[in-house]
């Protein structure tokens, strides 16, 4: 299998993971592999936009709470709410207690059930609360938390797309990207993201090097636990599961960064 040119991977990443006007020119396994390896780059852009809006609001005189809400809203807007929708659908599928086939059918329904609603409420509250705490400290820490959490969220997708993780359905985005990323490539990408995040954390002090690296590591660890549970319950991954993984990782990273 030939490696796709880097632009194809970036196009796939931005075209499938964001609403930015990037046209996906290839929809094959090679392009999907490149796209999933480039997913943290898309996360970086999403995080920077979120951080920019939160910081702008603070500069215009808004309080840290409004900045936190706006920062949490940007990733939802830039992903058409697909990650949050995926989280809700995954929660409904897992919470149903049904066999895999029935749970997958529940996840495909357009409505959101009680498990999905409860999960969305608490996840968004946790994200806003963590961002609020960061912005109350300084605009720089709030912006930093937004970027790190967005990068960690997309890194979770890279790791979930590794070889050995099967799709739960033969169609959909989950099937298109499942198993496309070699394990070595996924681990190298994870190492690069952790190193970059820790290096950026050094701007705030030695302790933040460790805390930021730990935030990313715990974020992908939490996503990995969810991934394994979903794989056991559903027989593999779906696009909804990928969305749930992203939101789980983002929330975990924000919570860890909010700890003293």
Short mmCIF file of C-alpha atoms in Angstrom, two decimals, residues 51 54-55 58 64 67 71 130-146 203-204 208 211:
data_model
loop_
_atom_site.label_atom_id
_atom_site.label_comp_id
_atom_site.label_asym_id
_atom_site.label_seq_id
_atom_site.Cartn_x
_atom_site.Cartn_y
_atom_site.Cartn_z
CA UNK A 51 -8.39 29.85 22.37
CA UNK A 54 -11.95 33.01 24.47
CA UNK A 55 -9.03 35.41 24.66
CA UNK A 58 -11.65 38.58 27.72
CA UNK A 64 -14.02 34.26 32.39
CA UNK A 67 -14.91 33.01 27.71
CA UNK A 71 -14.14 28.22 24.13
CA UNK A 130 -12.27 23.43 33.91
CA UNK A 131 -11.88 26.21 31.34
CA UNK A 132 -13.40 28.71 33.75
CA UNK A 133 -10.81 27.82 36.37
CA UNK A 134 -8.04 28.18 33.80
CA UNK A 135 -9.27 31.57 32.55
CA UNK A 136 -9.65 32.83 36.12
CA UNK A 137 -5.94 32.18 36.54
CA UNK A 138 -4.93 33.92 33.32
CA UNK A 139 -5.97 34.22 29.70
CA UNK A 140 -2.82 32.34 28.72
CA UNK A 141 -3.69 29.29 30.81
CA UNK A 142 -7.22 29.24 29.44
CA UNK A 143 -5.96 29.43 25.88
CA UNK A 144 -3.33 26.79 26.60
CA UNK A 145 -5.92 24.41 28.05
CA UNK A 146 -8.10 24.84 24.97
CA UNK A 203 6.33 28.29 29.26
CA UNK A 204 4.45 28.20 32.58
CA UNK A 208 3.58 22.38 34.03
CA UNK A 211 1.23 18.27 34.36
#
